[in-house]
mmCIF file of C-alpha atoms and ligand atoms in Angstrom:
data_model
loop_
_atom_site.group_PDB
_atom_site.id
_atom_site.type_symbol
_atom_site.label_atom_id
_atom_site.label_comp_id
_atom_site.label_asym_id
_atom_site.label_seq_id
_atom_site.Cartn_x
_atom_site.Cartn_y
_atom_site.Cartn_z
ATOM 1 C CA MET N 1 -20.162 -17.083 9.917
ATOM 2 C CA ALA N 2 -20.832 -16.503 6.215
ATOM 3 C CA SER N 3 -21.682 -19.364 3.860
ATOM 4 C CA ALA N 4 -19.196 -20.667 1.271
ATOM 5 C CA TYR N 5 -20.152 -18.036 -1.343
ATOM 6 C CA PRO N 6 -19.748 -15.218 -2.143
ATOM 7 C CA ILE N 7 -16.005 -15.107 -1.555
ATOM 8 C CA HIS N 8 -15.034 -11.441 -1.735
ATOM 9 C CA LEU N 9 -11.333 -10.564 -1.767
ATOM 10 C CA VAL N 10 -9.511 -7.251 -1.640
ATOM 11 C CA LEU N 11 -6.056 -7.189 -3.233
ATOM 12 C CA VAL N 12 -3.813 -4.623 -1.576
ATOM 13 C CA GLY N 13 -0.424 -3.540 -2.845
ATOM 14 C CA PRO N 14 1.595 -0.743 -4.412
ATOM 15 C CA PRO N 15 1.648 0.000 -8.137
ATOM 16 C CA GLY N 16 3.952 -2.469 -9.872
ATOM 17 C CA ALA N 17 3.394 -5.247 -7.326
ATOM 18 C CA GLY N 18 1.401 -7.221 -9.902
ATOM 19 C CA LYS N 19 -2.161 -6.803 -8.586
ATOM 20 C CA GLY N 20 -3.718 -6.937 -12.069
ATOM 21 C CA THR N 21 -1.813 -10.086 -13.034
ATOM 22 C CA GLN N 22 -2.651 -11.846 -9.770
ATOM 23 C CA ALA N 23 -6.301 -10.764 -9.942
ATOM 24 C CA ALA N 24 -6.643 -12.229 -13.435
ATOM 25 C CA MET N 25 -5.048 -15.481 -12.248
ATOM 26 C CA LEU N 26 -7.395 -15.694 -9.253
ATOM 27 C CA GLU N 27 -10.373 -14.975 -11.501
ATOM 28 C CA SER N 28 -9.621 -17.990 -13.663
ATOM 29 C CA GLN N 29 -8.503 -20.267 -10.806
ATOM 30 C CA LEU N 30 -11.288 -19.496 -8.326
ATOM 31 C CA GLY N 31 -14.134 -18.523 -10.678
ATOM 32 C CA LEU N 32 -14.544 -15.137 -9.026
ATOM 33 C CA LYS N 33 -15.112 -11.842 -10.870
ATOM 34 C CA GLN N 34 -12.236 -9.370 -11.081
ATOM 35 C CA ILE N 35 -13.376 -5.786 -10.714
ATOM 36 C CA SER N 36 -10.760 -3.096 -11.215
ATOM 37 C CA SER N 37 -11.455 0.577 -10.636
ATOM 38 C CA GLY N 38 -9.961 1.383 -14.062
ATOM 39 C CA ASP N 39 -12.365 -0.989 -15.851
ATOM 40 C CA LEU N 40 -15.300 0.438 -13.907
ATOM 41 C CA PHE N 41 -14.472 3.989 -14.981
ATOM 42 C CA ARG N 42 -13.970 2.971 -18.609
ATOM 43 C CA GLU N 43 -17.237 1.029 -18.675
ATOM 44 C CA ASN N 44 -19.251 3.859 -17.146
ATOM 45 C CA LEU N 45 -17.690 6.426 -19.480
ATOM 46 C CA LYS N 46 -18.284 4.249 -22.532
ATOM 47 C CA ASN N 47 -21.932 3.611 -21.659
ATOM 48 C CA HIS N 48 -22.519 7.278 -20.769
ATOM 49 C CA THR N 49 -24.091 6.341 -17.438
ATOM 50 C CA GLU N 50 -25.046 9.087 -15.042
ATOM 51 C CA LEU N 51 -22.093 8.160 -12.823
ATOM 52 C CA GLY N 52 -19.812 8.068 -15.855
ATOM 53 C CA GLN N 53 -20.855 11.603 -16.859
ATOM 54 C CA LEU N 54 -20.236 12.764 -13.312
ATOM 55 C CA ALA N 55 -16.791 11.119 -13.165
ATOM 56 C CA LYS N 56 -15.881 12.669 -16.523
ATOM 57 C CA ILE N 57 -16.246 16.184 -15.129
ATOM 58 C CA TYR N 58 -13.486 15.441 -12.597
ATOM 59 C CA ILE N 59 -11.286 13.430 -14.965
ATOM 60 C CA ASP N 60 -11.426 16.197 -17.600
ATOM 61 C CA ARG N 61 -10.309 18.716 -14.982
ATOM 62 C CA GLY N 62 -7.444 16.417 -13.994
ATOM 63 C CA ASP N 63 -8.966 15.885 -10.540
ATOM 64 C CA LEU N 64 -9.475 12.643 -8.651
ATOM 65 C CA VAL N 65 -12.942 11.170 -8.929
ATOM 66 C CA PRO N 66 -14.584 11.661 -5.490
ATOM 67 C CA ASP N 67 -15.047 8.620 -3.276
ATOM 68 C CA ASN N 68 -18.849 8.750 -3.389
ATOM 69 C CA VAL N 69 -18.879 8.463 -7.214
ATOM 70 C CA THR N 70 -16.461 5.530 -7.217
ATOM 71 C CA ILE N 71 -18.364 3.851 -4.389
ATOM 72 C CA ALA N 72 -21.667 4.213 -6.266
ATOM 73 C CA MET N 73 -20.111 2.572 -9.355
ATOM 74 C CA VAL N 74 -18.931 -0.375 -7.267
ATOM 75 C CA GLU N 75 -22.293 -0.676 -5.539
ATOM 76 C CA ASP N 76 -24.023 -0.849 -8.900
ATOM 77 C CA ARG N 77 -21.516 -3.310 -10.366
ATOM 78 C CA ILE N 78 -21.584 -5.904 -7.589
ATOM 79 C CA GLN N 79 -25.365 -6.359 -7.927
ATOM 80 C CA ARG N 80 -24.903 -8.108 -11.258
ATOM 81 C CA PRO N 81 -25.216 -11.913 -11.511
ATOM 82 C CA ASP N 82 -21.567 -12.427 -12.563
ATOM 83 C CA CYS N 83 -20.542 -11.299 -9.056
ATOM 84 C CA ALA N 84 -22.640 -13.929 -7.265
ATOM 85 C CA ARG N 85 -19.691 -16.247 -6.538
ATOM 86 C CA GLY N 86 -17.560 -13.393 -5.316
ATOM 87 C CA VAL N 87 -15.433 -10.471 -6.406
ATOM 88 C CA ILE N 88 -11.704 -9.791 -6.508
ATOM 89 C CA PHE N 89 -11.382 -6.057 -5.874
ATOM 90 C CA ASP N 90 -8.322 -4.684 -7.665
ATOM 91 C CA GLY N 91 -7.502 -0.994 -7.207
ATOM 92 C CA PHE N 92 -10.556 -0.474 -4.993
ATOM 93 C CA PRO N 93 -10.764 0.388 -2.130
ATOM 94 C CA ARG N 94 -8.034 3.014 -2.559
ATOM 95 C CA THR N 95 -8.685 4.827 0.726
ATOM 96 C CA LEU N 96 -9.857 3.942 4.227
ATOM 97 C CA GLU N 97 -13.113 5.752 3.518
ATOM 98 C CA GLN N 98 -13.721 3.517 0.496
ATOM 99 C CA ALA N 99 -12.839 0.416 2.544
ATOM 100 C CA ARG N 100 -15.422 1.316 5.185
ATOM 101 C CA ALA N 101 -18.034 2.033 2.506
ATOM 102 C CA LEU N 102 -17.314 -1.321 0.877
ATOM 103 C CA ASP N 103 -17.809 -3.128 4.202
ATOM 104 C CA GLU N 104 -21.119 -1.327 4.684
ATOM 105 C CA MET N 105 -22.476 -2.129 1.229
ATOM 106 C CA LEU N 106 -21.482 -5.801 1.544
ATOM 107 C CA ALA N 107 -23.070 -6.009 4.992
ATOM 108 C CA LEU N 108 -26.352 -4.781 3.455
ATOM 109 C CA GLN N 109 -26.137 -7.761 1.084
ATOM 110 C CA GLY N 110 -25.418 -10.079 3.991
ATOM 111 C CA SER N 111 -21.844 -10.676 2.820
ATOM 112 C CA GLU N 112 -18.354 -9.504 3.764
ATOM 113 C CA ILE N 113 -14.708 -9.394 2.733
ATOM 114 C CA ARG N 114 -13.291 -12.840 3.420
ATOM 115 C CA VAL N 115 -9.605 -12.238 2.859
ATOM 116 C CA ALA N 116 -7.287 -9.363 1.921
ATOM 117 C CA PRO N 117 -4.062 -10.567 0.293
ATOM 118 C CA ALA N 118 -1.366 -7.877 0.444
ATOM 119 C CA LEU N 119 1.338 -8.014 -2.216
ATOM 120 C CA VAL N 120 4.458 -6.889 -0.399
ATOM 121 C CA ALA N 121 7.144 -5.541 -2.730
ATOM 122 C CA SER N 122 10.275 -3.529 -2.050
ATOM 123 C CA ASP N 123 10.576 -0.029 -3.511
ATOM 124 C CA GLU N 124 13.650 -0.991 -5.568
ATOM 125 C CA VAL N 125 11.806 -3.879 -7.235
ATOM 126 C CA ILE N 126 8.752 -1.721 -7.987
ATOM 127 C CA ILE N 127 10.801 1.101 -9.468
ATOM 128 C CA ASP N 128 12.829 -1.356 -11.531
ATOM 129 C CA ARG N 129 9.703 -3.116 -12.854
ATOM 130 C CA LEU N 130 7.776 0.027 -13.744
ATOM 131 C CA THR N 131 10.560 2.152 -15.207
ATOM 132 C CA GLY N 132 11.720 -0.791 -17.360
ATOM 133 C CA ARG N 133 8.266 -1.331 -18.836
ATOM 134 C CA ARG N 134 7.700 -0.647 -22.526
ATOM 135 C CA VAL N 135 4.357 -0.754 -24.323
ATOM 136 C CA CYS N 136 3.613 -1.214 -28.032
ATOM 137 C CA ARG N 137 1.986 1.917 -29.468
ATOM 138 C CA ASN N 138 0.110 -0.217 -31.954
ATOM 139 C CA CYS N 139 -1.206 -3.342 -30.177
ATOM 140 C CA GLY N 140 -0.590 -2.592 -26.483
ATOM 141 C CA ALA N 141 1.709 -5.600 -25.873
ATOM 142 C CA VAL N 142 3.798 -5.068 -22.726
ATOM 143 C CA TYR N 143 7.560 -5.718 -22.431
ATOM 144 C CA HIS N 144 10.322 -5.115 -19.935
ATOM 145 C CA VAL N 145 13.788 -4.017 -21.025
ATOM 146 C CA CYS N 146 15.451 -6.734 -18.857
ATOM 147 C CA TYR N 147 12.906 -9.389 -17.872
ATOM 148 C CA ASN N 148 10.794 -9.611 -21.003
ATOM 149 C CA ALA N 149 12.800 -7.892 -23.720
ATOM 150 C CA PRO N 150 11.585 -7.831 -27.338
ATOM 151 C CA LYS N 151 13.742 -9.672 -29.920
ATOM 152 C CA VAL N 152 14.655 -6.348 -31.557
ATOM 153 C CA ASP N 153 15.243 -3.345 -29.309
ATOM 154 C CA GLY N 154 12.274 -0.930 -29.412
ATOM 155 C CA VAL N 155 10.197 -3.092 -31.781
ATOM 156 C CA CYS N 156 7.101 -5.156 -30.903
ATOM 157 C CA ASP N 157 7.511 -8.940 -31.412
ATOM 158 C CA VAL N 158 3.803 -9.320 -32.113
ATOM 159 C CA CYS N 159 3.078 -6.624 -34.692
ATOM 160 C CA GLY N 160 6.356 -4.813 -35.452
ATOM 161 C CA GLY N 161 5.007 -1.613 -33.859
ATOM 162 C CA GLU N 162 7.123 0.933 -32.033
ATOM 163 C CA LEU N 163 7.607 0.460 -28.270
ATOM 164 C CA CYS N 164 7.302 3.431 -25.955
ATOM 165 C CA GLN N 165 7.458 4.239 -22.264
ATOM 166 C CA ARG N 166 4.171 5.438 -20.780
ATOM 167 C CA SER N 167 4.427 8.754 -18.926
ATOM 168 C CA ASP N 168 3.106 6.876 -15.843
ATOM 169 C CA ASP N 169 6.281 4.778 -15.859
ATOM 170 C CA LEU N 170 8.839 7.598 -15.961
ATOM 171 C CA PRO N 171 11.061 7.534 -12.830
ATOM 172 C CA GLU N 172 9.692 10.791 -11.304
ATOM 173 C CA THR N 173 6.097 9.666 -11.905
ATOM 174 C CA VAL N 174 6.729 6.248 -10.379
ATOM 175 C CA ARG N 175 8.119 7.880 -7.215
ATOM 176 C CA ASN N 176 5.045 10.081 -7.020
ATOM 177 C CA ARG N 177 2.696 7.095 -7.541
ATOM 178 C CA LEU N 178 4.472 5.315 -4.680
ATOM 179 C CA TYR N 179 4.171 8.412 -2.507
ATOM 180 C CA VAL N 180 0.415 8.564 -3.137
ATOM 181 C CA TYR N 181 0.136 4.845 -2.381
ATOM 182 C CA TYR N 182 1.977 5.137 0.945
ATOM 183 C CA LYS N 183 -0.016 8.165 1.976
ATOM 184 C CA GLN N 184 -3.477 7.172 0.811
ATOM 185 C CA THR N 185 -3.747 3.421 0.318
ATOM 186 C CA SER N 186 -1.194 1.685 2.551
ATOM 187 C CA PRO N 187 -3.333 2.340 5.691
ATOM 188 C CA LEU N 188 -5.572 -0.428 4.295
ATOM 189 C CA ILE N 189 -2.918 -2.911 5.405
ATOM 190 C CA GLY N 190 -3.526 -1.923 9.018
ATOM 191 C CA TYR N 191 -7.280 -1.820 8.468
ATOM 192 C CA TYR N 192 -7.487 -5.419 7.213
ATOM 193 C CA TYR N 193 -4.851 -6.604 9.684
ATOM 194 C CA ALA N 194 -7.036 -5.349 12.533
ATOM 195 C CA LYS N 195 -9.959 -7.337 11.091
ATOM 196 C CA ASP N 196 -7.759 -10.453 10.901
ATOM 197 C CA LEU N 197 -8.243 -10.634 7.115
ATOM 198 C CA LEU N 198 -4.728 -9.758 5.972
ATOM 199 C CA ILE N 199 -2.365 -12.266 4.414
ATOM 200 C CA ARG N 200 1.027 -11.052 3.237
ATOM 201 C CA VAL N 201 2.544 -12.456 0.055
ATOM 202 C CA ASP N 202 6.121 -11.687 -0.988
ATOM 203 C CA ALA N 203 5.689 -10.026 -4.388
ATOM 204 C CA ASP N 204 9.421 -9.538 -5.027
ATOM 205 C CA GLN N 205 9.481 -13.146 -6.223
ATOM 206 C CA PRO N 206 8.899 -14.167 -9.866
ATOM 207 C CA ILE N 207 5.245 -14.038 -11.030
ATOM 208 C CA GLU N 208 4.788 -17.847 -11.053
ATOM 209 C CA THR N 209 6.070 -18.168 -7.478
ATOM 210 C CA VAL N 210 3.776 -15.355 -6.335
ATOM 211 C CA LYS N 211 0.802 -17.104 -8.005
ATOM 212 C CA GLN N 212 1.465 -20.348 -6.147
ATOM 213 C CA ALA N 213 1.972 -18.538 -2.843
ATOM 214 C CA MET N 214 -1.277 -16.591 -3.357
ATOM 215 C CA LEU N 215 -3.359 -19.666 -4.146
ATOM 216 C CA GLN N 216 -1.949 -21.540 -1.186
ATOM 217 C CA ALA N 217 -2.483 -18.687 1.259
ATOM 218 C CA ILE N 218 -6.025 -17.940 0.022
ATOM 219 C CA GLY N 219 -6.929 -21.636 -0.086
ATOM 220 C CA ALA N 220 -5.881 -21.999 3.531
ATOM 221 C CA VAL N 221 -8.296 -19.215 4.497
ATOM 222 C CA ILE N 222 -11.365 -19.883 2.352
ATOM 223 C CA GLY N 223 -10.985 -23.635 2.538
ATOM 224 C CA LYS N 224 -11.737 -23.464 6.256
HETATM 225 ZN ZN1 LIG J 1 2.563 -4.523 -31.078
#
């Protein structure tokens, strides 16, 4: 069995389940490094890396970045010293093919995925969360029309900027994002279940409750 570190985790869950929020919490609580596919793309594009240039060709065409490009970015990223204690993968793997590639690259390092927490959220809750989201055009602060409403309708509390709805959060787009998740990414739940790595956390609950449930469930596994 693997030694105490690195502790690599894969967060699985649909858009709107709160993966980013939970990953950031786990990063600070467990001292692991959060790696999100979005951050990886942005970093590679900004630094004009070879992989970044390659990804840009697809992004500019409006196509998905191929698995092998994404996988190469991850492979490069996890070599760095800040990943030595372990990584929280957020938004990667997105497909079964990526999950298998991740297992292979970790095996080459003599490590493995230790636990895969799945944030389980109902469609109604996801749609409600995402379509109610509003973002400040100026500073990027995030609100929700019901659960985290600004003091003045449509105006940012922080900077007074105008709040808008991202095109990603329009009802038709949210349905399509869910469709893509079910088709492409949800098979990961079965994949990690079969490896006895899956723990399910009810993500319909308030954020604080989900945090506590996550820490408890993960602690029970990695504390072994
Ligand atoms: Zn603002």
